[in-house]
Coordinates of C-alpha atoms and ligand atoms in Angstrom, one line a residue:
M942 CA 47.6 -24.5 21.0
A943 CA 48.3 -25.8 24.4
S944 CA 48.4 -29.5 25.0
G945 CA 45.8 -31.3 27.0
L946 CA 45.5 -31.3 30.7
A947 CA 47.8 -33.3 33.0
P948 CA 46.2 -36.3 34.8
L949 CA 46.2 -34.6 38.2
E950 CA 44.6 -31.4 36.7
S951 CA 41.8 -33.6 35.3
A952 CA 41.4 -35.3 38.6
V953 CA 41.0 -32.1 40.5
L954 CA 38.5 -30.7 37.9
D955 CA 36.5 -34.0 38.2
A956 CA 36.4 -33.7 41.9
V957 CA 35.3 -30.1 41.9
T958 CA 32.7 -30.7 39.3
A959 CA 31.4 -33.8 41.1
A960 CA 31.1 -31.7 44.3
G961 CA 28.5 -29.5 42.6
G962 CA 29.7 -26.2 44.1
E963 CA 30.7 -27.6 47.5
A964 CA 34.3 -26.9 48.5
V965 CA 36.6 -29.8 48.0
A966 CA 39.5 -30.2 50.5
S967 CA 42.9 -30.4 48.7
T968 CA 44.0 -33.0 51.2
D969 CA 41.2 -35.3 50.1
V970 CA 42.1 -34.9 46.4
A971 CA 45.8 -35.6 47.2
A972 CA 44.8 -38.7 49.3
S973 CA 42.5 -40.1 46.6
Q974 CA 45.1 -39.6 43.9
G975 CA 47.8 -41.1 46.2
V976 CA 50.2 -38.1 45.8
P977 CA 51.8 -35.9 48.4
H978 CA 49.9 -32.7 49.0
S979 CA 52.8 -30.5 47.8
V980 CA 52.8 -32.4 44.5
L981 CA 49.1 -31.7 43.9
V982 CA 49.7 -28.0 44.7
D983 CA 52.7 -27.6 42.4
T984 CA 51.6 -29.6 39.4
A985 CA 47.8 -28.9 39.3
L986 CA 46.4 -26.4 41.7
K987 CA 48.8 -23.5 40.9
T988 CA 48.3 -23.8 37.1
L989 CA 44.5 -24.2 37.3
S990 CA 44.1 -21.3 39.6
A991 CA 46.3 -19.1 37.4
R992 CA 43.9 -20.0 34.6
E993 CA 41.0 -19.0 36.9
A994 CA 39.6 -22.5 36.5
L995 CA 39.8 -23.0 40.2
T996 CA 39.4 -20.7 43.2
L997 CA 41.7 -21.7 46.1
T998 CA 40.9 -20.6 49.6
P999 CA 43.7 -21.3 52.0
V1000 CA 42.9 -23.3 55.2
S1001 CA 45.3 -23.4 58.0
H1002 CA 45.5 -26.6 60.2
E1003 CA 47.3 -27.1 63.4
A1004 CA 48.7 -30.6 63.2
W1005 CA 50.9 -32.5 65.7
V1006 CA 53.9 -34.3 64.6
L1007 CA 56.1 -36.6 66.6
T1008 CA 59.8 -35.8 67.1
A1009 CA 62.3 -38.5 66.5
E1010 CA 62.4 -39.2 70.2
G1011 CA 58.6 -39.2 70.3
A1012 CA 58.5 -41.7 67.5
T1013 CA 60.8 -44.2 69.3
Y1014 CA 58.7 -44.0 72.4
A1015 CA 55.5 -44.5 70.4
A1016 CA 57.0 -47.8 69.3
A1017 CA 59.0 -49.0 72.3
G1018 CA 56.9 -47.4 75.1
S1019 CA 57.8 -44.3 77.2
P1020 CA 61.0 -44.5 79.2
E1021 CA 59.0 -44.7 82.5
A1022 CA 57.0 -47.6 81.2
Q1023 CA 60.1 -49.3 79.9
L1024 CA 61.6 -49.0 83.4
V1025 CA 58.7 -50.4 85.3
R1026 CA 58.4 -53.3 82.8
H1027 CA 62.1 -54.1 83.3
L1028 CA 61.8 -53.9 87.1
A1029 CA 58.6 -56.1 87.1
A1030 CA 60.4 -58.8 85.1
A1031 CA 63.4 -58.8 87.4
T1032 CA 63.7 -60.2 90.9
G1033 CA 64.8 -57.9 93.7
G1034 CA 66.2 -54.4 93.5
Q1035 CA 68.2 -53.5 90.4
S1036 CA 71.4 -51.5 90.5
L1037 CA 71.7 -48.6 88.1
P1038 CA 74.4 -50.1 86.0
N1039 CA 72.3 -53.2 85.7
V1040 CA 69.3 -51.2 84.4
D1041 CA 71.6 -49.2 82.1
A1042 CA 72.8 -52.4 80.6
A1043 CA 69.3 -53.4 79.8
L1044 CA 67.6 -50.1 78.7
G1045 CA 70.5 -47.7 78.0
A1046 CA 71.6 -45.0 80.3
G1047 CA 69.5 -42.3 78.5
V1048 CA 66.2 -44.2 78.8
R1049 CA 67.0 -45.2 82.4
K1050 CA 67.6 -41.6 83.5
I1051 CA 64.5 -40.1 81.9
G1052 CA 62.5 -43.2 83.0
M1053 CA 63.7 -42.8 86.6
Q1054 CA 62.9 -39.1 86.7
Q1055 CA 59.3 -39.6 85.4
A1056 CA 58.6 -42.9 87.3
M1057 CA 59.8 -41.7 90.7
R1058 CA 57.7 -38.5 90.3
L1059 CA 54.7 -40.8 89.5
G1060 CA 55.5 -43.1 92.5
W1061 CA 56.0 -46.1 90.1
V1062 CA 59.5 -46.6 91.2
V1063 CA 61.4 -46.2 94.4
M1064 CA 65.1 -46.0 95.2
D1065 CA 66.8 -47.6 98.1
R1066 CA 69.3 -44.9 98.9
P1067 CA 72.0 -46.9 100.8
T1068 CA 72.2 -49.6 98.1
K1069 CA 71.3 -47.3 95.2
T1070 CA 69.0 -49.9 93.8
L1071 CA 65.6 -49.4 92.1
A1072 CA 62.4 -51.3 92.8
L1073 CA 58.7 -51.1 91.9
G1074 CA 56.6 -48.5 93.8
A1075 CA 54.0 -49.4 96.3
G1076 CA 51.1 -51.5 95.0
L1077 CA 52.7 -52.3 91.7
S1078 CA 53.6 -55.7 90.5
A1079 CA 54.1 -57.7 87.3
D1080 CA 50.3 -58.2 87.3
A1081 CA 49.4 -54.6 88.2
L1082 CA 51.4 -52.3 86.0
P1083 CA 50.3 -48.7 85.2
T1084 CA 49.1 -47.9 81.7
D1085 CA 51.6 -46.1 79.4
D1086 CA 49.4 -43.1 78.6
V1087 CA 52.3 -41.3 77.0
A1088 CA 53.0 -43.9 74.4
A1089 CA 49.2 -44.3 73.8
A1090 CA 48.9 -40.5 73.2
L1091 CA 51.9 -40.5 70.9
N1092 CA 50.4 -43.4 68.9
T1093 CA 47.0 -41.7 68.7
L1094 CA 48.6 -38.5 67.3
R1095 CA 50.6 -40.4 64.8
D1096 CA 47.7 -42.5 63.6
G1097 CA 45.4 -39.5 63.3
G1098 CA 47.9 -37.8 61.0
G1099 CA 48.5 -35.2 63.7
D1100 CA 45.0 -33.8 63.4
A1101 CA 44.3 -32.0 66.7
A1102 CA 40.5 -32.4 66.6
A1103 CA 40.7 -36.1 65.9
A1104 CA 43.3 -36.5 68.6
A1105 CA 41.1 -34.7 71.2
A1106 CA 38.2 -36.9 70.3
T1107 CA 40.3 -39.9 71.3
G1108 CA 41.4 -38.4 74.5
V1109 CA 44.6 -36.6 73.6
D1110 CA 43.4 -33.4 75.1
E1111 CA 45.1 -30.0 75.1
A1112 CA 46.9 -30.6 78.4
T1113 CA 48.3 -34.0 77.3
R1114 CA 49.5 -32.5 74.0
K1115 CA 51.2 -29.6 75.8
A1116 CA 52.9 -32.1 78.2
L1117 CA 54.2 -34.0 75.2
Q1118 CA 55.4 -30.8 73.7
K1119 CA 57.2 -29.9 76.9
R1120 CA 59.0 -33.2 76.9
K1121 CA 59.9 -32.5 73.2
L1122 CA 58.1 -35.7 72.0
A1123 CA 55.6 -33.9 69.8
T1124 CA 55.3 -30.4 68.3
P1125 CA 52.5 -28.5 66.8
K1126 CA 52.9 -27.6 63.1
T1127 CA 50.7 -25.4 61.0
T1128 CA 50.0 -26.7 57.6
K1129 CA 48.2 -24.9 54.8
T1130 CA 45.8 -26.7 52.5
F1131 CA 43.1 -25.4 50.3
A1132 CA 39.4 -25.4 50.0
I1133 CA 38.8 -25.8 46.2
T1134 CA 35.8 -24.3 44.5
P1135 CA 35.1 -23.7 40.8
G1136 CA 36.8 -20.6 39.3
A1137 CA 35.2 -18.1 36.9
R1138 CA 36.7 -19.9 33.9
I1139 CA 36.3 -23.5 34.8
A1140 CA 34.3 -24.0 31.7
D1141 CA 37.4 -23.1 29.6
A1142 CA 39.7 -25.3 31.6
R1143 CA 39.3 -28.5 29.5
R1144 CA 39.5 -26.6 26.2
P1145 CA 43.0 -26.3 24.6
Q1146 CA 44.4 -22.8 25.3
A1147 CA 45.5 -20.6 22.4
T1148 CA 49.0 -19.3 22.9
E1149 CA 48.8 -16.7 20.2
L1150 CA 46.3 -14.7 18.3
S1151 CA 46.7 -15.8 14.7
R1152 CA 45.6 -14.3 11.5
E1153 CA 43.3 -17.3 10.9
M1154 CA 41.6 -16.7 14.2
L1155 CA 41.0 -13.1 13.3
D1156 CA 39.7 -14.0 9.8
S1157 CA 37.4 -16.7 11.0
G1158 CA 36.3 -14.8 14.2
S1159 CA 37.2 -17.9 16.2
W1160 CA 39.2 -15.7 18.6
R1161 CA 35.9 -14.7 20.2
G1162 CA 35.3 -18.1 21.7
A1163 CA 38.9 -19.1 22.2
A1164 CA 40.5 -19.7 25.5
F1165 CA 43.8 -17.9 25.7
K1166 CA 46.8 -18.9 27.8
P1167 CA 47.4 -16.1 30.3
Y1168 CA 50.8 -14.4 30.2
N1169 CA 53.2 -15.6 32.8
F1170 CA 54.9 -12.5 33.9
A1171 CA 56.9 -14.4 36.5
A1172 CA 58.6 -16.6 33.9
K1173 CA 62.4 -16.2 33.6
G1174 CA 63.4 -14.8 30.3
K1175 CA 66.0 -16.3 27.9
D1176 CA 69.6 -15.2 28.4
V1177 CA 70.3 -12.3 26.1
A1178 CA 72.9 -13.6 23.6
G1179 CA 73.8 -10.3 22.0
G1180 CA 76.0 -7.5 23.1
H1181 CA 79.4 -9.2 22.9
L1182 CA 82.4 -7.0 22.2
H1183 CA 84.5 -7.8 19.2
T1184 CA 88.1 -8.8 20.1
L1185 CA 89.5 -5.8 18.4
L1186 CA 87.2 -3.5 20.4
K1187 CA 88.3 -5.1 23.6
V1188 CA 92.0 -4.6 22.7
R1189 CA 91.2 -1.1 21.5
E1190 CA 89.8 -0.3 24.9
Q1191 CA 93.0 -1.6 26.6
F1192 CA 95.1 0.7 24.4
R1193 CA 92.7 3.6 25.1
L1194 CA 93.1 3.1 28.8
I1195 CA 96.9 3.0 28.5
F1196 CA 96.8 6.4 26.7
L1197 CA 94.4 7.9 29.2
E1198 CA 96.5 6.7 32.1
M1199 CA 99.5 8.5 30.4
G1200 CA 97.5 11.7 30.2
F1201 CA 96.7 11.6 26.5
S1202 CA 93.4 12.9 25.1
E1203 CA 91.6 11.3 22.1
M1204 CA 91.6 13.0 18.7
D1205 CA 88.5 13.1 16.6
S1206 CA 89.2 10.5 14.0
A1207 CA 85.7 10.0 12.4
R1208 CA 86.8 10.8 8.9
Y1209 CA 87.6 7.8 6.6
V1210 CA 87.5 9.9 3.5
E1211 CA 90.4 12.3 3.5
S1212 CA 91.9 14.6 0.9
S1213 CA 95.4 13.7 -0.4
F1214 CA 96.4 17.0 1.0
W1215 CA 95.9 16.0 4.7
N1216 CA 96.9 12.4 4.2
F1217 CA 100.1 13.2 2.2
D1218 CA 100.9 16.8 1.3
A1219 CA 100.6 18.2 4.8
L1220 CA 103.0 15.4 5.8
F1221 CA 105.6 16.5 3.3
Q1222 CA 105.1 13.4 1.3
P1223 CA 106.0 14.2 -2.3
Q1224 CA 103.2 13.9 -4.9
Q1225 CA 105.2 11.4 -7.0
H1226 CA 105.8 9.2 -3.9
P1227 CA 104.8 5.5 -4.7
A1228 CA 102.5 5.3 -1.8
R1229 CA 100.3 7.9 -3.5
D1230 CA 99.8 5.5 -6.4
E1231 CA 96.5 3.8 -6.9
H1232 CA 98.2 0.5 -6.4
D1233 CA 98.5 1.4 -2.8
T1234 CA 95.7 3.9 -2.1
F1235 CA 92.0 3.8 -2.8
F1236 CA 90.9 7.0 -4.7
L1237 CA 87.3 8.1 -4.5
S1238 CA 85.3 8.5 -7.8
S1239 CA 82.6 10.5 -6.2
P1240 CA 83.2 13.0 -4.7
A1241 CA 86.5 12.8 -6.4
T1242 CA 87.9 16.0 -4.9
A1243 CA 87.9 18.0 -1.7
T1244 CA 88.5 21.6 -1.1
L1245 CA 91.8 22.6 0.4
P1246 CA 92.1 24.5 3.7
E1247 CA 92.6 27.8 1.8
G1248 CA 91.0 29.9 4.5
A1249 CA 93.6 28.9 7.1
G1250 CA 96.1 31.7 6.6
D1251 CA 98.4 30.8 3.7
Y1252 CA 98.9 27.3 4.9
V1253 CA 98.3 25.6 1.5
A1254 CA 100.8 28.0 -0.1
R1255 CA 103.3 27.3 2.6
V1256 CA 103.0 23.6 2.2
K1257 CA 103.4 24.1 -1.6
A1258 CA 106.6 26.2 -0.9
A1259 CA 108.0 23.5 1.4
H1260 CA 107.5 20.8 -1.3
C1261 CA 108.9 23.0 -4.1
G1262 CA 111.9 24.3 -2.1
G1263 CA 113.9 27.2 -3.5
E1264 CA 114.0 30.5 -1.7
A1265 CA 110.3 30.6 -0.9
G1266 CA 110.5 27.1 0.6
A1267 CA 113.6 27.7 2.6
A1268 CA 112.0 30.8 4.0
V1269 CA 109.1 28.7 5.3
T1270 CA 111.1 25.7 6.4
G1271 CA 114.2 27.4 7.8
G1272 CA 116.5 26.2 5.0
S1273 CA 115.1 22.9 3.6
R1274 CA 115.9 22.3 0.0
G1275 CA 112.4 20.8 -0.6
Y1276 CA 111.8 18.2 -3.3
R1277 CA 112.1 20.7 -6.2
Y1278 CA 109.1 19.8 -8.3
A1279 CA 106.0 21.6 -9.4
W1280 CA 103.5 21.0 -6.7
S1281 CA 99.9 20.5 -8.0
A1282 CA 96.9 21.7 -6.0
A1283 CA 94.7 19.3 -8.2
E1284 CA 96.7 16.3 -7.0
A1285 CA 96.3 17.5 -3.4
R1286 CA 92.6 17.8 -3.8
K1287 CA 92.0 14.1 -4.7
N1288 CA 89.9 12.3 -2.3
I1289 CA 91.1 9.0 -0.9
L1290 CA 90.3 6.6 1.9
R1291 CA 92.9 7.7 4.5
T1292 CA 95.9 5.4 4.5
H1293 CA 97.0 6.2 8.0
T1294 CA 95.8 8.0 11.1
T1295 CA 98.7 10.4 10.8
A1296 CA 96.3 12.4 8.6
V1297 CA 94.2 12.9 11.8
T1298 CA 97.4 14.0 13.7
A1299 CA 98.3 16.4 10.9
R1300 CA 94.9 18.1 11.1
M1301 CA 95.2 18.3 14.9
L1302 CA 98.7 19.8 14.7
Q1303 CA 97.6 22.4 12.2
R1304 CA 94.8 23.3 14.6
L1305 CA 97.3 23.6 17.5
A1306 CA 99.3 26.0 15.3
A1307 CA 96.2 28.1 14.6
D1308 CA 95.4 28.1 18.4
T1309 CA 98.9 29.2 19.1
A1310 CA 98.5 32.1 16.6
S1311 CA 95.2 33.2 18.2
A1312 CA 96.9 33.0 21.7
G1313 CA 99.4 35.6 20.5
G1314 CA 102.1 32.9 19.8
V1315 CA 101.8 31.1 23.1
F1316 CA 101.9 27.4 22.4
T1317 CA 100.2 24.9 24.7
P1318 CA 101.8 21.5 24.8
A1319 CA 99.6 18.5 23.9
K1320 CA 99.5 14.7 24.2
M1321 CA 97.0 13.1 21.9
F1322 CA 96.1 9.7 20.5
S1323 CA 93.7 8.1 18.0
I1324 CA 92.7 4.5 17.3
D1325 CA 90.7 4.1 14.1
R1326 CA 90.3 2.6 10.8
V1327 CA 92.6 3.1 7.8
F1328 CA 92.6 1.7 4.2
R1329 CA 95.2 0.4 1.9
N1330 CA 95.0 -1.2 -1.5
E1331 CA 96.9 -4.3 -0.3
T1332 CA 97.1 -7.8 -1.7
L1333 CA 95.1 -9.7 0.9
D1334 CA 96.8 -12.5 2.7
A1335 CA 97.0 -14.1 6.2
T1336 CA 98.4 -10.9 7.7
H1337 CA 97.1 -8.1 5.4
L1338 CA 93.6 -6.7 4.9
A1339 CA 92.6 -3.7 2.8
E1340 CA 91.2 -2.1 5.9
F1341 CA 92.7 -2.2 9.4
H1342 CA 93.1 -0.1 12.5
Q1343 CA 95.9 2.1 13.6
I1344 CA 96.9 3.3 17.0
E1345 CA 98.7 6.5 17.0
G1346 CA 100.2 8.7 19.8
M1347 CA 101.6 12.1 19.6
V1348 CA 103.4 14.5 22.0
A1349 CA 104.0 18.2 21.0
D1350 CA 106.1 20.3 23.3
H1351 CA 109.1 22.7 23.3
N1352 CA 112.5 21.1 22.6
L1353 CA 111.5 17.5 22.7
S1354 CA 114.4 15.1 21.8
L1355 CA 114.8 11.6 20.5
G1356 CA 115.3 10.6 24.2
H1357 CA 111.7 11.8 24.9
L1358 CA 110.5 9.7 22.0
K1359 CA 112.2 6.6 23.2
G1360 CA 111.1 7.2 26.8
V1361 CA 107.4 7.7 25.9
I1362 CA 107.5 4.6 23.8
H1363 CA 109.1 2.5 26.6
T1364 CA 106.4 3.6 29.0
F1365 CA 103.7 2.9 26.5
F1366 CA 104.8 -0.6 25.5
K1367 CA 105.7 -1.5 29.1
K1368 CA 102.1 -0.9 30.0
M1369 CA 101.3 -3.7 27.5
G1370 CA 103.8 -6.0 29.1
M1371 CA 106.6 -5.4 26.6
D1372 CA 109.7 -4.3 28.4
R1373 CA 112.5 -5.4 26.1
L1374 CA 112.5 -3.0 23.2
R1375 CA 114.9 -2.3 20.3
F1376 CA 114.9 0.6 17.9
K1377 CA 115.9 0.3 14.3
P1378 CA 116.4 3.2 11.9
T1379 CA 113.9 3.5 9.1
H1380 CA 112.4 6.0 6.8
N1381 CA 109.1 7.9 6.7
P1382 CA 108.7 11.0 4.5
Y1383 CA 107.3 13.0 7.5
T1384 CA 109.7 12.0 10.3
E1385 CA 113.4 12.4 10.8
P1386 CA 114.8 10.5 12.6
S1387 CA 112.5 7.6 12.1
L1388 CA 112.6 4.5 14.3
E1389 CA 111.0 1.1 14.0
V1390 CA 110.1 -0.4 17.4
H1391 CA 110.8 -4.1 18.0
A1392 CA 109.8 -5.9 21.1
F1393 CA 110.9 -9.3 22.4
H1394 CA 107.9 -11.6 22.8
A1395 CA 108.6 -14.2 25.5
G1396 CA 105.8 -16.5 24.4
L1397 CA 106.9 -16.6 20.8
N1398 CA 110.5 -16.4 21.9
K1399 CA 111.5 -13.9 19.2
W1400 CA 111.7 -10.2 18.4
V1401 CA 108.6 -8.8 16.6
E1402 CA 108.1 -5.5 15.0
V1403 CA 105.5 -3.6 17.0
G1404 CA 105.5 -0.1 15.7
N1405 CA 106.9 2.8 13.7
S1406 CA 107.8 6.2 15.1
G1407 CA 109.7 9.4 14.7
M1408 CA 110.0 13.1 15.1
F1409 CA 107.9 15.1 12.6
R1410 CA 110.1 17.0 10.2
P1411 CA 110.3 20.8 10.2
E1412 CA 109.0 20.7 6.6
M1413 CA 105.8 19.4 8.0
L1414 CA 105.5 21.5 11.2
L1415 CA 106.8 24.9 10.1
P1416 CA 104.3 25.5 7.3
M1417 CA 101.6 25.0 9.9
G1418 CA 103.0 27.9 11.8
L1419 CA 104.1 26.0 14.9
P1420 CA 106.9 27.9 16.8
P1421 CA 110.3 26.7 15.6
D1422 CA 111.3 25.1 19.0
V1423 CA 108.2 23.0 19.2
R1424 CA 109.0 19.4 18.4
V1425 CA 106.5 16.6 17.8
I1426 CA 107.2 13.0 18.6
A1427 CA 104.8 10.4 17.3
W1428 CA 104.4 6.7 16.9
G1429 CA 101.9 4.3 15.3
L1430 CA 101.1 0.7 15.3
S1431 CA 98.3 -1.5 14.0
L1432 CA 95.6 -2.7 16.4
E1433 CA 95.3 -6.1 14.5
R1434 CA 98.8 -7.2 15.1
P1435 CA 98.9 -7.1 18.9
T1436 CA 95.3 -8.5 19.0
M1437 CA 96.4 -11.5 16.9
I1438 CA 99.3 -12.1 19.2
K1439 CA 97.3 -11.7 22.3
Y1440 CA 94.4 -14.0 21.2
G1441 CA 96.6 -16.4 19.2
V1442 CA 94.8 -15.7 15.9
Q1443 CA 96.9 -17.0 12.9
N1444 CA 94.9 -15.6 10.1
I1445 CA 93.7 -12.0 10.1
R1446 CA 90.6 -13.0 8.2
D1447 CA 89.5 -14.9 11.3
L1448 CA 89.7 -11.6 13.2
F1449 CA 88.0 -9.2 10.9
G1450 CA 85.8 -9.3 7.9
H1451 CA 82.9 -11.4 6.7
K1452 CA 84.4 -14.8 7.5
I1453 CA 84.7 -14.4 11.2
D1454 CA 83.1 -16.8 13.6
L1455 CA 80.5 -14.9 15.6
E1456 CA 80.6 -17.6 18.3
A1457 CA 84.3 -17.1 18.8
I1458 CA 83.5 -13.5 19.7
Q1459 CA 81.0 -14.6 22.3
R1460 CA 83.5 -17.1 23.8
N1461 CA 86.6 -14.9 23.8
P1462 CA 87.8 -13.8 27.3
I1463 CA 87.0 -10.2 28.3
C1464 CA 90.6 -9.3 28.3
R1465 CA 94.1 -10.7 28.0
I1466 CA 96.4 -9.1 30.5
T1467 CA 99.7 -9.8 28.7
F1468 CA 101.0 -9.1 25.2
Ligands
LIG2413 N1 101.9 6.6 9.9 C1 102.8 5.6 10.2 C2 102.3 4.3 9.5 O1 101.4 4.3 8.7 C3 103.1 5.4 11.6 C4 103.7 6.6 12.2 C5 103.0 7.4 12.9 C6 105.1 6.8 12.1 C7 103.6 8.6 13.5 C8 105.7 7.8 12.6 C9 105.0 8.7 13.3 O2 102.8 3.2 9.8

């Protein structure tokens, strides 16, 4: 329910009711309440007319207001009158500097101009002295009509009709205007009459239609507060990007600038085949253990890409080695174990986005086959979520994001890999890089990427990289001279460094502070 009426609102309603249908002038109400007209309009008339309690009919008035100069003359007399009064009080002709000293040069000049025109003052040219005009003396001074008119206008509140009645006629007002002593000003007031809903005005206004009002039927007689469609809405507080999404966008832009296209990575559940086997990762590799990887119970298995040529058989041969394997891989000995299709079919939550890369490379190989063996080079990237059965601590979560880039072309070398990685990390503000040999089942050689962080004043590991092994690429059917260089890094690590986040659980997961997301800067330029 709306609160009661403001005192000024009550006063206006009282005045309108008392007038019994006659229009009430808003100026009268303002005067009787002792408030400026504008206050009455802003605090009472607007609200009551919006509620249709009052009808306001605008009335324009031409009023006259004194300028600052006009106001001083109203008080001190017009310059011409001041001049004659000064001369009447003095004995003999007065020199100009003499008059200036008494009246000020400004008043003297204007006064001289007007008074000489009127014949009130004469000047003796040879001596440059001023004296009263013919017939004037201290006992017979002209009346100061200008000051009188100015005072009449001021006292009458500028009202033209009232001024005319007391002798400030149109011609006089125009003359004052010409001398810039008074100016006409149009003011707007209102004639106030009762509105259609004046009867409701004193009743509290309902701001909402409640269930109780519907049940009791009281809504029928209720006065409802009208909607204020001009009200400013509340600031929308939603729609803030999470820190990781902001940094993801920066990485995405870096890849796009470098001419990479984004891979479809919308597949969290992956078969072991694409996550491991296609990457030449042996089935007894510890990473494939449930201590490291989440296995799905339902659906527990996936189908293998049997339809795609004899790809699965070639992967199996590469793992098993022997003559069949060497034929596929160009001489690799393989791992020499019995590869199991059942193991490859197990569904898992993907442990790296390299599974996405593997699918994409196999598709490029298939495209090459359908293009009659013509391979089209490709530069691709993905930034998406991966899952590992990690022990959670300040820097590890069971799910995080990987950024992965890949370039496939004829005869790429380790030099290309280092060059691309330099360009990539330089765009993030890291230009001091070091490479350190490492091992991945699917790359050879494999290089860890370390960057010097000026802010932290130390070397930090920023990624992992390598050239995909022939045991991975040849079973797919890629031409033997096609090399694929690739690198990967987590999204969380550079985000934590950029935003100074110490604990990864403050960045991602159910414990994060939503307000921090709203307050975070849109972007951080440096690494
Ligand atoms: N897949 C690797 C990881 O999980 C990153 C990587 C991608 C390494 C591509 C080499 C090539 O860290």
